[in-house]
């Protein structure tokens, strides 16, 4: 069942965070639904601009609609990740997405508010909710590349004004994470002090943490052993997720870790089975491994076992 992120956030606020997972294809879709049902968790499907144009935006939409029928117990939101204004309107008018992110965080404070407000007005008119971003994460997220020098943490004093004036339903905050597999090249970690200040300014308001893959070191080691070149890759300490949830983070974005599972499965498969040319063989392994990965991540987010509560709340 497709719901808005707003509904999910009402259930989760202050207790746990909902996993927001980026998908691009059939195998990820199957693994995602299986993993969330295995761990009985509500979840958010994220579709980026890149994922929409990987084949045709209607393909992923049709896959998700089919998965909704195949797995009728699943409760999830369908969310546009890092949208520009035009893509937001396209998703709002699609009748499919329940939530969009407008990312105008690279603009000035005033321009970010103005753009976000336009998207909020259009989305709310159709019952769709909006995530916006204030502050800037470092790293690479498909078409967006931000150097460490350009990255800046969210200013807690500006956060309240931004939310009030733009009307956005949730806010992505920059608290030290970055996109991609190479985080924390310095000695950074999460800035819980900043997060706590933001929560004081915006009590009971859902916050979002982007760039939250953990880049598990055993995964990186297996990829490198099977011919990969990911030396120095590292990520966020997943044991900090629950602390972040207590401070108002209700949505945690994870993309890179899923890509690492795909890379490890396929590298190892073809190394061990050089004679194979049947794409379904590694595909079957990947779907299983991806489902296990999702279930394990949900345990760390605290969303495992919450599906029944959410179902009762939705009624
Ligand atoms: P990661 O690169 O850490 O997985 O972050 C993904 C993300 O924030 C998508 O919006």
Short mmCIF file of C-alpha atoms and ligand atoms in Angstrom, two decimals:
data_model
loop_
_atom_site.label_atom_id
_atom_site.label_comp_id
_atom_site.label_asym_id
_atom_site.label_seq_id
_atom_site.Cartn_x
_atom_site.Cartn_y
_atom_site.Cartn_z
CA UNK A 1 0.00 0.00 0.00
CA UNK A 2 1.42 3.36 -1.02
CA UNK A 3 1.19 6.05 1.69
CA UNK A 4 2.74 9.48 2.17
CA UNK A 5 6.01 9.82 4.07
CA UNK A 6 4.05 12.10 6.45
CA UNK A 7 2.02 9.11 7.71
CA UNK A 8 5.17 7.06 8.23
CA UNK A 9 6.88 9.92 10.06
CA UNK A 10 3.95 10.31 12.45
CA UNK A 11 4.41 6.69 13.49
CA UNK A 12 8.20 6.86 13.72
CA UNK A 13 8.98 10.27 15.23
CA UNK A 14 11.36 10.11 18.20
CA UNK A 15 11.35 6.29 18.19
CA UNK A 16 13.00 5.00 15.05
CA UNK A 17 13.94 6.03 11.50
CA UNK A 18 12.43 4.73 8.28
CA UNK A 19 14.85 3.38 5.69
CA UNK A 20 14.73 5.24 2.37
CA UNK A 21 16.26 3.01 -0.27
CA UNK A 22 17.11 3.99 -3.85
CA UNK A 23 16.20 1.50 -6.54
CA UNK A 24 16.84 1.26 -10.28
CA UNK A 25 15.75 -2.14 -11.51
CA UNK A 26 13.69 -5.32 -11.10
CA UNK A 27 16.14 -7.21 -8.88
CA UNK A 28 16.43 -4.32 -6.42
CA UNK A 29 12.63 -3.97 -6.36
CA UNK A 30 12.15 -7.66 -5.48
CA UNK A 31 14.93 -7.67 -2.88
CA UNK A 32 13.60 -4.45 -1.35
CA UNK A 33 10.05 -5.73 -0.85
CA UNK A 34 11.22 -9.14 0.38
CA UNK A 35 13.69 -7.64 2.86
CA UNK A 36 11.18 -5.19 4.29
CA UNK A 37 8.55 -7.90 4.70
CA UNK A 38 11.10 -10.29 6.23
CA UNK A 39 11.83 -7.64 8.87
CA UNK A 40 8.21 -6.39 9.01
CA UNK A 41 9.21 -2.81 8.38
CA UNK A 42 7.54 0.16 6.69
CA UNK A 43 9.86 1.74 4.12
CA UNK A 44 10.40 4.47 1.54
CA UNK A 45 11.27 3.75 -2.08
CA UNK A 46 13.46 6.50 -3.49
CA UNK A 47 13.66 7.18 -7.19
CA UNK A 48 16.33 9.59 -8.34
CA UNK A 49 16.41 11.56 -11.58
CA UNK A 50 19.06 9.14 -12.82
CA UNK A 51 16.87 6.14 -11.97
CA UNK A 52 13.94 7.69 -13.85
CA UNK A 53 16.02 8.08 -17.00
CA UNK A 54 17.99 4.79 -16.68
CA UNK A 55 15.41 3.19 -18.98
CA UNK A 56 12.10 5.06 -19.04
CA UNK A 57 10.45 6.61 -15.98
CA UNK A 58 7.33 4.49 -16.58
CA UNK A 59 9.29 1.24 -16.22
CA UNK A 60 10.14 1.68 -12.52
CA UNK A 61 6.64 2.96 -11.86
CA UNK A 62 5.15 -0.20 -13.40
CA UNK A 63 7.57 -2.41 -11.45
CA UNK A 64 6.56 -0.80 -8.17
CA UNK A 65 2.86 -1.06 -9.01
CA UNK A 66 3.36 -4.77 -9.76
CA UNK A 67 5.30 -5.25 -6.50
CA UNK A 68 2.43 -3.59 -4.60
CA UNK A 69 0.16 -6.34 -5.97
CA UNK A 70 2.64 -9.16 -5.42
CA UNK A 71 3.29 -8.01 -1.81
CA UNK A 72 -0.07 -6.62 -0.60
CA UNK A 73 1.11 -6.51 3.05
CA UNK A 74 3.85 -3.96 2.29
CA UNK A 75 3.36 -0.34 3.43
CA UNK A 76 5.62 2.19 1.76
CA UNK A 77 5.98 5.68 0.32
CA UNK A 78 7.19 6.43 -3.21
CA UNK A 79 9.53 9.40 -3.12
CA UNK A 80 11.45 11.43 -5.70
CA UNK A 81 15.05 11.80 -4.47
CA UNK A 82 16.90 15.10 -5.15
CA UNK A 83 14.40 16.57 -7.59
CA UNK A 84 14.76 19.84 -9.45
CA UNK A 85 11.64 21.96 -9.85
CA UNK A 86 10.65 20.53 -13.24
CA UNK A 87 11.06 16.90 -12.15
CA UNK A 88 9.05 17.61 -8.99
CA UNK A 89 6.12 18.90 -11.06
CA UNK A 90 6.34 15.88 -13.34
CA UNK A 91 6.15 13.53 -10.32
CA UNK A 92 3.39 15.57 -8.63
CA UNK A 93 1.30 15.33 -11.79
CA UNK A 94 2.05 11.64 -12.36
CA UNK A 95 -0.56 10.47 -9.87
CA UNK A 96 2.00 7.93 -8.65
CA UNK A 97 4.51 9.52 -6.28
CA UNK A 98 3.37 10.18 -2.70
CA UNK A 99 6.31 12.40 -1.83
CA UNK A 100 8.91 14.54 -3.60
CA UNK A 101 12.18 16.12 -2.61
CA UNK A 102 12.99 19.53 -4.00
CA UNK A 103 16.71 20.09 -3.65
CA UNK A 104 17.48 23.77 -4.07
CA UNK A 105 20.12 23.67 -1.33
CA UNK A 106 22.78 25.00 -3.73
CA UNK A 107 20.76 28.23 -4.16
CA UNK A 108 20.78 31.21 -1.78
CA UNK A 109 18.62 30.95 1.36
CA UNK A 110 15.91 33.20 -0.16
CA UNK A 111 15.91 31.41 -3.52
CA UNK A 112 15.80 28.00 -1.80
CA UNK A 113 12.70 29.16 0.13
CA UNK A 114 11.03 30.59 -3.00
CA UNK A 115 11.59 27.44 -5.10
CA UNK A 116 10.58 25.11 -2.26
CA UNK A 117 7.41 27.09 -1.62
CA UNK A 118 6.34 26.85 -5.27
CA UNK A 119 6.79 23.06 -5.18
CA UNK A 120 5.01 22.80 -1.81
CA UNK A 121 1.99 24.72 -3.14
CA UNK A 122 1.73 22.46 -6.21
CA UNK A 123 2.27 19.26 -4.18
CA UNK A 124 -0.13 20.06 -1.34
CA UNK A 125 -2.88 20.82 -3.85
CA UNK A 126 -2.64 17.13 -4.81
CA UNK A 127 -2.12 15.66 -1.33
CA UNK A 128 1.59 15.03 -1.92
CA UNK A 129 4.21 15.90 0.68
CA UNK A 130 7.55 17.65 0.18
CA UNK A 131 11.05 17.20 1.58
CA UNK A 132 13.45 20.12 1.17
CA UNK A 133 17.12 20.60 2.03
CA UNK A 134 18.96 23.30 3.92
CA UNK A 135 22.76 23.18 4.16
CA UNK A 136 24.87 21.16 1.73
CA UNK A 137 26.26 17.65 1.91
CA UNK A 138 29.61 16.84 0.35
CA UNK A 139 30.18 13.99 -2.11
CA UNK A 140 28.68 12.89 -5.40
CA UNK A 141 24.98 12.15 -5.88
CA UNK A 142 24.44 11.35 -9.55
CA UNK A 143 24.32 14.76 -11.30
CA UNK A 144 25.24 16.71 -8.15
CA UNK A 145 28.87 17.00 -7.07
CA UNK A 146 29.83 19.02 -4.00
CA UNK A 147 33.44 19.34 -2.85
CA UNK A 148 34.28 19.14 0.86
CA UNK A 149 35.06 22.87 0.84
CA UNK A 150 31.62 23.73 -0.52
CA UNK A 151 29.78 21.44 1.90
CA UNK A 152 28.20 23.28 4.82
CA UNK A 153 26.25 22.16 7.83
CA UNK A 154 22.65 23.27 8.33
CA UNK A 155 22.37 26.46 10.36
CA UNK A 156 19.90 25.69 13.19
CA UNK A 157 18.88 29.36 13.41
CA UNK A 158 17.80 29.33 9.76
CA UNK A 159 16.05 25.94 9.88
CA UNK A 160 12.90 27.15 11.64
CA UNK A 161 12.48 30.18 9.38
CA UNK A 162 13.05 27.99 6.32
CA UNK A 163 10.37 25.49 7.33
CA UNK A 164 7.85 28.17 8.31
CA UNK A 165 8.26 30.21 5.15
CA UNK A 166 8.52 27.34 2.66
CA UNK A 167 5.87 25.09 4.23
CA UNK A 168 7.93 21.93 3.54
CA UNK A 169 6.81 18.76 5.37
CA UNK A 170 10.26 17.43 6.26
CA UNK A 171 13.77 18.83 6.12
CA UNK A 172 17.01 17.18 5.00
CA UNK A 173 19.77 18.50 7.22
CA UNK A 174 23.51 18.48 6.67
CA UNK A 175 25.15 17.21 9.88
CA UNK A 176 28.43 15.82 8.54
CA UNK A 177 27.41 12.96 6.25
CA UNK A 178 28.18 12.95 2.53
CA UNK A 179 26.97 11.04 -0.51
CA UNK A 180 28.89 8.14 -2.01
CA UNK A 181 31.36 5.47 -0.86
CA UNK A 182 34.18 7.78 0.28
CA UNK A 183 32.92 9.66 3.33
CA UNK A 184 34.87 11.36 6.09
CA UNK A 185 38.20 11.84 4.35
CA UNK A 186 39.13 14.00 7.36
CA UNK A 187 38.26 13.01 10.92
CA UNK A 188 34.60 14.03 10.71
CA UNK A 189 31.69 12.21 12.25
CA UNK A 190 28.03 13.09 12.80
CA UNK A 191 27.43 16.46 14.43
CA UNK A 192 24.85 15.54 17.05
CA UNK A 193 25.27 18.99 18.63
CA UNK A 194 23.95 20.62 15.45
CA UNK A 195 21.13 18.06 15.15
CA UNK A 196 20.08 18.67 18.74
CA UNK A 197 20.00 22.46 18.12
CA UNK A 198 17.83 21.93 15.05
CA UNK A 199 15.43 19.73 17.03
CA UNK A 200 15.12 22.46 19.70
CA UNK A 201 14.13 24.93 16.98
CA UNK A 202 11.80 22.44 15.29
CA UNK A 203 10.32 20.14 17.93
CA UNK A 204 8.23 17.22 16.61
CA UNK A 205 9.25 18.06 13.07
CA UNK A 206 10.61 15.22 10.87
CA UNK A 207 14.26 15.56 9.84
CA UNK A 208 16.04 13.59 7.14
CA UNK A 209 19.61 12.32 7.01
CA UNK A 210 21.06 11.89 3.53
CA UNK A 211 24.40 10.24 2.75
CA UNK A 212 23.96 7.59 5.42
CA UNK A 213 25.42 4.43 3.91
CA UNK A 214 27.76 2.59 6.27
CA UNK A 215 30.05 1.27 3.52
CA UNK A 216 30.68 -1.95 5.51
CA UNK A 217 34.38 -2.74 5.52
CA UNK A 218 33.84 -6.49 5.02
CA UNK A 219 31.83 -5.67 1.88
CA UNK A 220 34.60 -3.40 0.58
CA UNK A 221 37.23 -6.08 1.34
CA UNK A 222 35.24 -8.75 -0.57
CA UNK A 223 34.77 -6.42 -3.56
CA UNK A 224 38.48 -5.59 -3.63
CA UNK A 225 39.43 -9.28 -3.27
CA UNK A 226 37.23 -10.09 -6.26
CA UNK A 227 38.98 -7.50 -8.46
CA UNK A 228 37.36 -4.23 -7.33
CA UNK A 229 39.22 -1.02 -6.60
CA UNK A 230 37.54 0.67 -3.64
CA UNK A 231 40.47 1.24 -1.29
CA UNK A 232 39.71 3.89 1.31
CA UNK A 233 35.91 3.60 1.02
CA UNK A 234 34.16 4.27 4.34
CA UNK A 235 30.79 5.38 5.69
CA UNK A 236 28.57 6.32 8.60
CA UNK A 237 28.57 4.28 11.82
CA UNK A 238 25.14 2.60 11.73
CA UNK A 239 25.12 2.29 15.53
CA UNK A 240 24.45 6.05 15.57
CA UNK A 241 21.12 5.77 13.71
CA UNK A 242 19.01 5.24 16.82
CA UNK A 243 20.58 8.24 18.55
CA UNK A 244 19.78 10.34 15.48
CA UNK A 245 16.18 9.04 15.54
CA UNK A 246 15.76 10.26 19.13
CA UNK A 247 16.82 13.71 17.94
CA UNK A 248 14.08 13.88 15.30
CA UNK A 249 15.56 12.04 12.31
CA UNK A 250 12.71 9.98 10.84
CA UNK A 251 14.14 9.15 7.39
CA UNK A 252 17.61 7.82 6.64
CA UNK A 253 18.76 7.61 3.01
CA UNK A 254 20.73 4.63 1.83
CA UNK A 255 21.86 4.08 -1.75
CA UNK A 256 25.59 3.34 -1.88
CA UNK A 257 25.41 0.29 0.42
CA UNK A 258 22.89 -1.37 -1.91
CA UNK A 259 25.21 -0.75 -4.86
CA UNK A 260 28.04 -2.37 -2.92
CA UNK A 261 25.91 -5.51 -2.39
CA UNK A 262 25.28 -5.63 -6.15
CA UNK A 263 28.99 -5.15 -6.93
CA UNK A 264 30.14 -7.82 -4.46
CA UNK A 265 27.59 -10.41 -5.64
CA UNK A 266 28.38 -9.96 -9.32
CA UNK A 267 32.17 -9.73 -8.95
CA UNK A 268 32.29 -12.86 -6.80
CA UNK A 269 29.83 -14.72 -9.00
CA UNK A 270 31.72 -14.23 -12.23
CA UNK A 271 35.08 -14.90 -10.57
CA UNK A 272 33.78 -18.21 -9.20
CA UNK A 273 31.78 -19.12 -12.34
CA UNK A 274 33.71 -17.83 -15.35
CA UNK A 275 31.76 -20.22 -17.58
CA UNK A 276 28.37 -18.65 -16.69
CA UNK A 277 26.55 -16.29 -19.02
CA UNK A 278 23.06 -16.63 -17.53
CA UNK A 279 22.22 -13.27 -15.95
CA UNK A 280 19.57 -14.88 -13.74
CA UNK A 281 22.13 -16.86 -11.75
CA UNK A 282 23.80 -13.86 -10.08
CA UNK A 283 20.39 -12.13 -10.18
CA UNK A 284 18.91 -14.78 -7.87
CA UNK A 285 21.85 -14.46 -5.46
CA UNK A 286 21.59 -10.66 -5.56
CA UNK A 287 17.86 -10.59 -4.74
CA UNK A 288 18.48 -12.81 -1.69
CA UNK A 289 21.50 -10.84 -0.53
CA UNK A 290 19.76 -7.51 -1.07
CA UNK A 291 16.75 -8.68 0.96
CA UNK A 292 19.07 -9.73 3.82
CA UNK A 293 20.88 -6.41 3.61
CA UNK A 294 17.59 -4.47 3.84
CA UNK A 295 16.39 -6.51 6.82
CA UNK A 296 19.70 -5.99 8.61
CA UNK A 297 19.62 -2.24 7.92
CA UNK A 298 16.07 -1.99 9.27
CA UNK A 299 17.26 -3.61 12.53
CA UNK A 300 19.83 -0.82 12.83
CA UNK A 301 17.25 1.88 12.03
CA UNK A 302 14.81 0.44 14.56
CA UNK A 303 12.07 0.08 11.91
CA UNK A 304 12.02 -3.75 12.04
CA UNK A 305 8.81 -5.12 13.53
CA UNK A 306 6.94 -1.77 13.22
CA UNK A 307 4.69 -2.71 10.29
CA UNK A 308 1.69 -3.77 12.39
CA UNK A 309 1.75 -0.54 14.41
CA UNK A 310 1.84 1.49 11.20
CA UNK A 311 -1.02 -0.57 9.74
CA UNK A 312 -3.14 0.13 12.84
CA UNK A 313 -2.33 3.84 12.64
CA UNK A 314 -3.29 4.06 9.00
CA UNK A 315 -6.51 2.19 9.77
P1 LIG B 1 24.59 7.27 0.32
O1 LIG B 1 25.46 7.61 -0.84
O2 LIG B 1 25.34 7.41 1.62
O3 LIG B 1 23.97 5.95 0.21
O4 LIG B 1 23.42 8.36 0.39
C1 LIG B 1 22.31 8.24 -0.46
C2 LIG B 1 21.41 9.41 -0.39
O5 LIG B 1 21.47 10.24 0.49
C3 LIG B 1 20.38 9.54 -1.45
O6 LIG B 1 19.68 10.73 -1.36
#
